[in-house]
Short mmCIF file of C-alpha atoms in Angstrom, two decimals:
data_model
loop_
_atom_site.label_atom_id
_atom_site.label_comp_id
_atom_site.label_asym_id
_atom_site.label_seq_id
_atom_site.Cartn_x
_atom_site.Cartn_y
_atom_site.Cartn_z
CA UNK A 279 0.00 0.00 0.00
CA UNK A 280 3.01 2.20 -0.33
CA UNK A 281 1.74 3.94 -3.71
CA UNK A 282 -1.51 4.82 -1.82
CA UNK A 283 0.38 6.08 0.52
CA UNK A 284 1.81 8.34 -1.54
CA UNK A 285 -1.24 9.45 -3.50
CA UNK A 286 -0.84 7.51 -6.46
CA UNK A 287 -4.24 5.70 -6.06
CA UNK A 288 -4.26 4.85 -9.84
CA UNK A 289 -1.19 2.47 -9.45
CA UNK A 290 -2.48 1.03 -6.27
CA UNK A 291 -5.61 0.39 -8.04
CA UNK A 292 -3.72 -1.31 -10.91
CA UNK A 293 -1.79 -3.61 -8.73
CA UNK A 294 -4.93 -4.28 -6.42
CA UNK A 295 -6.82 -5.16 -9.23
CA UNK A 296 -4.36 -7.24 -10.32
CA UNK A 297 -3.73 -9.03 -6.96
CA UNK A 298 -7.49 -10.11 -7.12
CA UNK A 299 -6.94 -11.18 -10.84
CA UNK A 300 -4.45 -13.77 -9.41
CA UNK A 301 -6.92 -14.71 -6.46
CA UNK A 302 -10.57 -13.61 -6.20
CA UNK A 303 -10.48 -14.98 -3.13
CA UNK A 304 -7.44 -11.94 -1.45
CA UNK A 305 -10.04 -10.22 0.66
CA UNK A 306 -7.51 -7.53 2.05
CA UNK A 307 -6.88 -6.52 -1.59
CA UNK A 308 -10.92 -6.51 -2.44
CA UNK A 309 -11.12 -4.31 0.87
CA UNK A 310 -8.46 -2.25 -0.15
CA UNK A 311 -9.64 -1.08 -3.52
CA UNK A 312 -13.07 -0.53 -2.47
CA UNK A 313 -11.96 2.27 -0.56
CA UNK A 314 -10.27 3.69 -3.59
CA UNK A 315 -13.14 2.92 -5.59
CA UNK A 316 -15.38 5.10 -3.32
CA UNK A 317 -13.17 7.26 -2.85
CA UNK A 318 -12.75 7.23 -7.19
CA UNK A 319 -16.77 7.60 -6.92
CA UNK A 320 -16.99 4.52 -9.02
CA UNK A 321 -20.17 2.94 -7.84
CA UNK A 322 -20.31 0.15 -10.59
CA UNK A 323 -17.37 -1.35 -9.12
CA UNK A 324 -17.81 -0.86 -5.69
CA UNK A 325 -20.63 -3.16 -6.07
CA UNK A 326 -19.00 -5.55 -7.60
CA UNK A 327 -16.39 -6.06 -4.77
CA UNK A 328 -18.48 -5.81 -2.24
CA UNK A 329 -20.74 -8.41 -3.40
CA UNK A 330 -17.41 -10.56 -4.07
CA UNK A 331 -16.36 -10.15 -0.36
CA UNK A 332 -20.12 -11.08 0.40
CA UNK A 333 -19.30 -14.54 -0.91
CA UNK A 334 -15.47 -14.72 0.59
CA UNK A 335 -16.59 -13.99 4.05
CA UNK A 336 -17.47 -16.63 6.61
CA UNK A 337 -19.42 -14.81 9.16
CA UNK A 338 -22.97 -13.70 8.25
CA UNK A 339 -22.93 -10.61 9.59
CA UNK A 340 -20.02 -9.34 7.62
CA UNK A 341 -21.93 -10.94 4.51
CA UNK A 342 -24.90 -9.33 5.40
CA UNK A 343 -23.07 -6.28 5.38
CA UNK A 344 -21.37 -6.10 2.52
CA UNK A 345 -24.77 -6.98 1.16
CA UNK A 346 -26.57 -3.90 2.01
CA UNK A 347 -23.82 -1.49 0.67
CA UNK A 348 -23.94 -3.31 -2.64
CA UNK A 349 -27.58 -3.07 -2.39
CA UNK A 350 -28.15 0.50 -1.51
CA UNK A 351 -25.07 1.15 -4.28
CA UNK A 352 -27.23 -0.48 -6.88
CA UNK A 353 -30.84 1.11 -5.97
CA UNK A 354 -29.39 4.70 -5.68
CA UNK A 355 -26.50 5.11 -7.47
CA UNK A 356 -26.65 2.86 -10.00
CA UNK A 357 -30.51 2.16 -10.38
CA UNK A 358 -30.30 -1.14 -10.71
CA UNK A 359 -33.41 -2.53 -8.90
CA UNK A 360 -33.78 -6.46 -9.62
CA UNK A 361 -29.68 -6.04 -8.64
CA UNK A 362 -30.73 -4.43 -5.91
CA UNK A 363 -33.53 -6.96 -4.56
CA UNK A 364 -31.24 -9.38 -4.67
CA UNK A 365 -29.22 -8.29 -2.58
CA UNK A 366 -31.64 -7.15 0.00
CA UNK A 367 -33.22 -10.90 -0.32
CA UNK A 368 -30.08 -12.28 0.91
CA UNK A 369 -29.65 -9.90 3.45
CA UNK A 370 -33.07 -10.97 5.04
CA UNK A 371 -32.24 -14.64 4.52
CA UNK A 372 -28.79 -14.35 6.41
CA UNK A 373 -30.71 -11.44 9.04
CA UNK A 374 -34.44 -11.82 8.80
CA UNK A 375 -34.95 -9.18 11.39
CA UNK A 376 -32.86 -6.44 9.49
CA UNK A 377 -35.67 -3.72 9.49
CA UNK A 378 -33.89 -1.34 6.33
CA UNK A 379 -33.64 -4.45 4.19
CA UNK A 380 -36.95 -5.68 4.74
CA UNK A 381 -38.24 -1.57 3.82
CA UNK A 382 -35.65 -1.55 0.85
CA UNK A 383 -36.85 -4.80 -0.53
CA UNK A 384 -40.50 -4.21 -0.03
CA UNK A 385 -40.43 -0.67 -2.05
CA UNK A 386 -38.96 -2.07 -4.69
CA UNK A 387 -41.10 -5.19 -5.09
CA UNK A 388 -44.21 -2.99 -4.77
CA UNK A 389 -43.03 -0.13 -7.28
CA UNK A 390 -42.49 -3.23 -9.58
CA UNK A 391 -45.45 -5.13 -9.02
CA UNK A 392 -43.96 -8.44 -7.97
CA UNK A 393 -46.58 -9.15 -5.40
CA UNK A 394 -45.57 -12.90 -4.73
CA UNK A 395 -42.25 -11.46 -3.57
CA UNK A 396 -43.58 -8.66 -1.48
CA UNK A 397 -45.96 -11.01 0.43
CA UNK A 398 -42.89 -13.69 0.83
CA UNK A 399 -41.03 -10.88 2.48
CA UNK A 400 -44.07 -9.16 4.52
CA UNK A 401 -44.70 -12.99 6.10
CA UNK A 402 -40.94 -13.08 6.69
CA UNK A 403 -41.00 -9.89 8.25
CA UNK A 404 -43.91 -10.72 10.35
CA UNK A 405 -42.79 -14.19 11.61
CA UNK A 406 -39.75 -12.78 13.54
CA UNK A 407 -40.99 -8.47 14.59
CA UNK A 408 -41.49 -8.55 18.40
CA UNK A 409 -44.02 -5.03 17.79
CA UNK A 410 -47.93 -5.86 17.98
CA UNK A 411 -48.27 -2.25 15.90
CA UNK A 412 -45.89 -3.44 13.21
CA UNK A 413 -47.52 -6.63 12.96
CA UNK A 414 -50.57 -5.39 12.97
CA UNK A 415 -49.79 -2.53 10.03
CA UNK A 416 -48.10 -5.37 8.19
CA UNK A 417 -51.04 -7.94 7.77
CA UNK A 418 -53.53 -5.53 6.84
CA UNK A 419 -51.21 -4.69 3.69
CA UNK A 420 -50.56 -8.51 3.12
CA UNK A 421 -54.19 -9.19 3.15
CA UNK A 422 -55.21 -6.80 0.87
CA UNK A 423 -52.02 -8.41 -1.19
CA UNK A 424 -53.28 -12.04 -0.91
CA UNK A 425 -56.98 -10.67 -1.43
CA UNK A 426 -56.50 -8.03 -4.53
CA UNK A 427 -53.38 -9.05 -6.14
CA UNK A 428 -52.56 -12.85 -5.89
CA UNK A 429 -56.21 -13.83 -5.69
CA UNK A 430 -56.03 -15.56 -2.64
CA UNK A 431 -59.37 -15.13 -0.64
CA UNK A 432 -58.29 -18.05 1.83
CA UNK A 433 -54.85 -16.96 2.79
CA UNK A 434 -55.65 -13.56 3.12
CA UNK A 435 -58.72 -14.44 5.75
CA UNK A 436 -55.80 -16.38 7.40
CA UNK A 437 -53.91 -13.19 7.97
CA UNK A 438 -56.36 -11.26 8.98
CA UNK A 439 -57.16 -14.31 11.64
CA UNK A 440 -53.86 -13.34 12.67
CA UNK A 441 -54.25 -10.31 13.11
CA UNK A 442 -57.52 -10.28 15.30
CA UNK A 443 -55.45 -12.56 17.41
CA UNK A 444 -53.84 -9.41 18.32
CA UNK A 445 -56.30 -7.36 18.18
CA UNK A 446 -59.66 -8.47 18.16
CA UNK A 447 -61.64 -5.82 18.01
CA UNK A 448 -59.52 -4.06 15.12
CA UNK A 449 -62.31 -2.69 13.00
CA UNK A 450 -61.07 -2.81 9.48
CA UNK A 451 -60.28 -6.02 9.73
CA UNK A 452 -63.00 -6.71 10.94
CA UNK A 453 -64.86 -5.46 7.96
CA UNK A 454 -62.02 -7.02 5.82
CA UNK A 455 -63.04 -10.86 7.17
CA UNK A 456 -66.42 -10.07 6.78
CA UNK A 457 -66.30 -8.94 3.06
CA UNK A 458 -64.21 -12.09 2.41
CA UNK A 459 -65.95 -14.68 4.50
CA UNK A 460 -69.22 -13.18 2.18
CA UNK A 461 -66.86 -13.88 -0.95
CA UNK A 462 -66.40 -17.52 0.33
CA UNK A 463 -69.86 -18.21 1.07
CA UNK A 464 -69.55 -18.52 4.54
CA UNK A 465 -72.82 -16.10 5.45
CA UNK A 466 -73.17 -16.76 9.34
CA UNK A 467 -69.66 -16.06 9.72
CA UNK A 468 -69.80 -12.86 7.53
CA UNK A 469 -72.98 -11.64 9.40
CA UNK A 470 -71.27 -12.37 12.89
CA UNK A 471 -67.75 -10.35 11.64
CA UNK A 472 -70.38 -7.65 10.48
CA UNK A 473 -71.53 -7.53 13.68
CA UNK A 474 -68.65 -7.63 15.51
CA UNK A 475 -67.49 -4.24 13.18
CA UNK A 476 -70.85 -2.34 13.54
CA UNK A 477 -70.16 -2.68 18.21
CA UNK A 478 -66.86 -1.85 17.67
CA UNK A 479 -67.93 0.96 15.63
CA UNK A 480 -70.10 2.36 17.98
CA UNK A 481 -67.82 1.65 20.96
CA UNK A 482 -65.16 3.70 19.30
CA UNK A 483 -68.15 6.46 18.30
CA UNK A 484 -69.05 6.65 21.81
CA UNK A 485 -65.05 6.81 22.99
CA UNK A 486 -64.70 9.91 21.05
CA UNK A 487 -68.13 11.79 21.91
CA UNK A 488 -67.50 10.85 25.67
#
C-alpha cells in the first residue's frame, strides 16, 4: 500500500486489481480497492467487490453487510433494482430481522409489481418483529395483497385471523373478514364479523363523543 500512501491511487488500483486477478479470493486486496473505488466515486465497481467479499466472508454478519452497501449502491447510485432486490433478499435470509432491508426490498417489489415477492417478504417480516403495531400494520397490507393481487381469498382471511389474534376488536379487519368470508360463502360467519365491526364501531363512536 506504499503507492496509496503516496497518492498515487491509480497504481495502487492497478496492482490491487491485479492481486485479485491472481486470487478472487485476497479479501484484504478486495477491501483495499473498495476504498479507492469510493473514494474514485466509481459505484459500478464498488458493487461488484463488495458483493465478491459477500461470498469470501465466513461470518454472516459481515456478509450481510457487505450486502446492504452493494444493495443501496445499486438502488441509488446505479438504479439497478432487480440487482438491488437481490441483494436485499439475501440480506433478510442471512438477518431476517434487518428492518432497512426488509423496507428496501419491499419498495422495490411494490413499485415493480412483484406481489408474490412482497408477500414472501411481509410474512418473513412478520414471523420474527417482536411489535404488535408493526404486525398489525403489516397484515392488513398482506391481506389486501393475498386478497387483490394474488387472488387468494383463503390466505388472506388467514392473515387477517392473525391479526384479530392481536387485536380483536380491530375494525377494518373486521370489515375485511367479513367482506371475504361473504366472498367464500360462509354467510353466518360474515354476518357475525359484520356484527362484531358495527359494536366496535359504535364503541369507538361513543369513545370519542365521551
Amino acid at each position: 500500500m506504499l503507492l496509496w500512501a503516496k497518492g498515487d491511487r491509480g497504481h495502487a488500483r492497478f496492482a490491487l486489481r491485479a492481486a485479485i486477478d491472481l486470487d478472487e479470493r485476497d479479501l484484504a486486496s478486495i477491501k483495499a480497492l473498495q476504498r479507492i473505488v469510493a473514494e474514485a466515486g466509481d459505484a459500478a465497481e464498488h458493487a461488484d467487490l463488495l458483493e465478491l467479499e459477500a461470498k469470501l466472508r465466513l461470518d454472516e454478519t459481515g456478509q450481510a453487510a457487505a450486502l446492504m452497501k452493494a444493495g443501496q449502491l445499486c438502488l441509488n447510485a446505479l438504479q439497478q433494482r432487480d440487482r438491488a432486490a437481490t441483494c436485499f433478499k439475501r440480506v433478510m435470509e442471512l438477518e431476517p430481522g434487518n428492518p432497512l432491508a426488509f423496507h428496501l426490498l419491499s419498495d422495490i417489489l411494490e413499485v415493480s409489481q412483484r406481489w408474490e415477492e412482497l408477500a414472501d417478504a411481509f410474512r418473513t417480516r412478520i414471523n420474527v418483529i417482536e411489535a404488535d403495531e408493526e404486525e398489525i400494520s403489516l397484515r392488513i397490507r398482506l391481506a389486501v395483497i393475498e386478497r387483490d393481487r394474488l387472488d387468494l381469498p383463503e390466505t388472506a382471511l388467514a392473515t387477517l385471523n392473525g391479526l384479530l389474534a392481536l387485536s380483536s376488536r380491530h375494525r377494518e379487519a373486521l370489515e375485511a373478514r367479513a367482506e371475504l368470508q361473504s366472498r367464500l360463502e360462509r354467510w353466518r360467519e360474515s354476518a357475525e364479523s359484520y356484527i362484531l365491526a358495527i359494536d366496535t364501531a359504535e364503541e369507538q363512536n361513543e369513545l370519542r363523543s365521551a
